[in-house]
Amino acid sequence: MKAKILDGKKTAQDIRNEIKAEVDQLRSRGLRPPHLVAILVGDNPASHTYVRGKMRACAEVGFDSTNKHLPASTTEQELLGWVKTYNEDPLVDGILVQMPLPEHIVPQNITKTIVPHKDADGFHPLNVGLMTLNFPGILSATPAGIMELIDRYEIPTKGKHVVIAGRSRIVGRPISILMSRGGQPGEATVTICHRYTPPELLKQMCLQADIVIVAVGKPGLITADMIKEDAVVIDVGINRIEAPEKKSGYRLVGDVDFDAVAEKASYITPVPGGVGPMTVAMLLSNTLHSYKRSHG
Ligand code: GUN
């Protein structure tokens, strides 16, 4: 394999160690640790796995955590009630509501109700606005994780062409802003492709890209013939595909044809072990940031 691995698992561990050192300091000064609340509605198995991972990460760094599991029949009003309870609780620093939500709940209504300074995911319109205008604030966790990974591997972005596949509120759109705004990483020329980009145009764009970021949710979307020699490839896709030989019955793959693309790229993120653990690390980082803000 030619490409070097952008090791999100290891980098996220480094970040968790840094956060733990800060939490140990707080405890040694007699202060309470930061507290993250995760609200999970319904029984999506992948969501359960993600929330368990987030709670495990909290325990590892010494955060308090609450895993609030609500039934799939929970109404939007009831969920908003829980969000408001945690908004007002001075012992809660970060709140996240795991997506996707059941169809009868409008996710934007929930996102905009979390008080912006406890918005651990960085999805609130105020935080996205602050990010867009380059004010300090809470960054969307997955895009922040990608930026952190690129920064720690010292991958240059200034003047580079970044092509993003996917325009979601939680990955594609915010990473396009972070990559194009000032600072390092940043200062890039950005192209966003999405569901209405004809496949031939997506290929043309990717072939011109120095950095390709894919967050679509389609295994095998990005193939080696779409990637320029020595490009950097960041795969945000997490897809469960059937694998009868595995105990769980499935395995995880991204949106990139990893083996073939790794023969052309200079750097590539694996799935799992790439962007996923970075998202969780940034969630902790956002919660610590909120805690520090409320503790002066
Ligand atoms: N579902 C998929 N990704 C995310 C995420 O980053 N945060 C939350 N809350 N839900 C998600």
XYZ file of N, CA, C and O in Angstrom, residues 6 145-157 179 184-185 211 213 232 234:
84
model
N -4.041 7.992 7.910
C -4.383 9.061 8.862
C -5.092 8.354 10.016
O -6.265 7.990 9.911
N -13.136 17.400 13.922
C -12.263 16.226 14.013
C -11.417 16.061 12.753
O -10.233 15.718 12.830
N -12.011 16.324 11.609
C -11.268 16.232 10.339
C -10.167 17.302 10.311
O -9.019 17.017 9.947
N -10.520 18.522 10.743
C -9.535 19.612 10.746
C -8.381 19.287 11.693
O -7.218 19.544 11.388
N -8.721 18.714 12.842
C -7.706 18.362 13.842
C -6.761 17.286 13.289
O -5.544 17.354 13.465
N -7.336 16.317 12.610
C -6.534 15.232 12.023
C -5.575 15.803 10.970
O -4.372 15.487 10.967
N -6.101 16.659 10.104
C -5.282 17.274 9.050
C -4.182 18.134 9.672
O -3.035 18.131 9.229
N -4.537 18.836 10.738
C -3.577 19.705 11.413
C -2.451 18.891 12.047
O -1.274 19.183 11.870
N -2.841 17.838 12.773
C -1.821 17.056 13.493
C -0.925 16.282 12.536
O 0.207 15.960 12.881
N -1.395 15.952 11.350
C -0.541 15.295 10.339
C 0.154 16.317 9.432
O 0.827 15.941 8.477
N -0.046 17.603 9.752
C 0.610 18.704 9.038
C 0.389 18.638 7.532
O 1.306 18.826 6.735
N -0.848 18.354 7.159
C -1.193 18.324 5.730
C -1.541 19.743 5.292
O -2.425 20.368 5.881
N -0.819 20.277 4.303
C -1.098 21.652 3.892
C -2.441 21.778 3.176
O -2.829 20.887 2.414
N -3.165 22.860 3.478
C -4.459 23.084 2.824
C -4.506 24.428 2.088
O -5.338 24.627 1.218
N -12.834 24.662 5.685
C -11.736 24.544 4.730
C -11.511 25.830 3.946
O -10.385 26.116 3.538
N -5.020 27.962 9.496
C -4.470 26.654 9.084
C -5.015 25.614 10.043
O -4.841 25.791 11.251
N -5.659 24.552 9.587
C -6.003 24.284 8.190
C -7.109 25.231 7.707
O -7.923 25.679 8.502
N -7.399 17.317 -2.023
C -7.992 16.657 -0.854
C -9.442 16.311 -1.205
O -10.186 17.188 -1.649
N -12.958 14.833 0.425
C -13.656 14.496 1.674
C -15.019 13.932 1.291
O -15.803 14.605 0.614
N -5.053 13.460 -0.957
C -5.386 13.068 0.423
C -6.868 12.702 0.429
O -7.695 13.461 -0.094
N -10.201 11.599 2.662
C -10.834 11.534 3.990
C -12.224 10.919 3.811
O -13.080 11.491 3.137
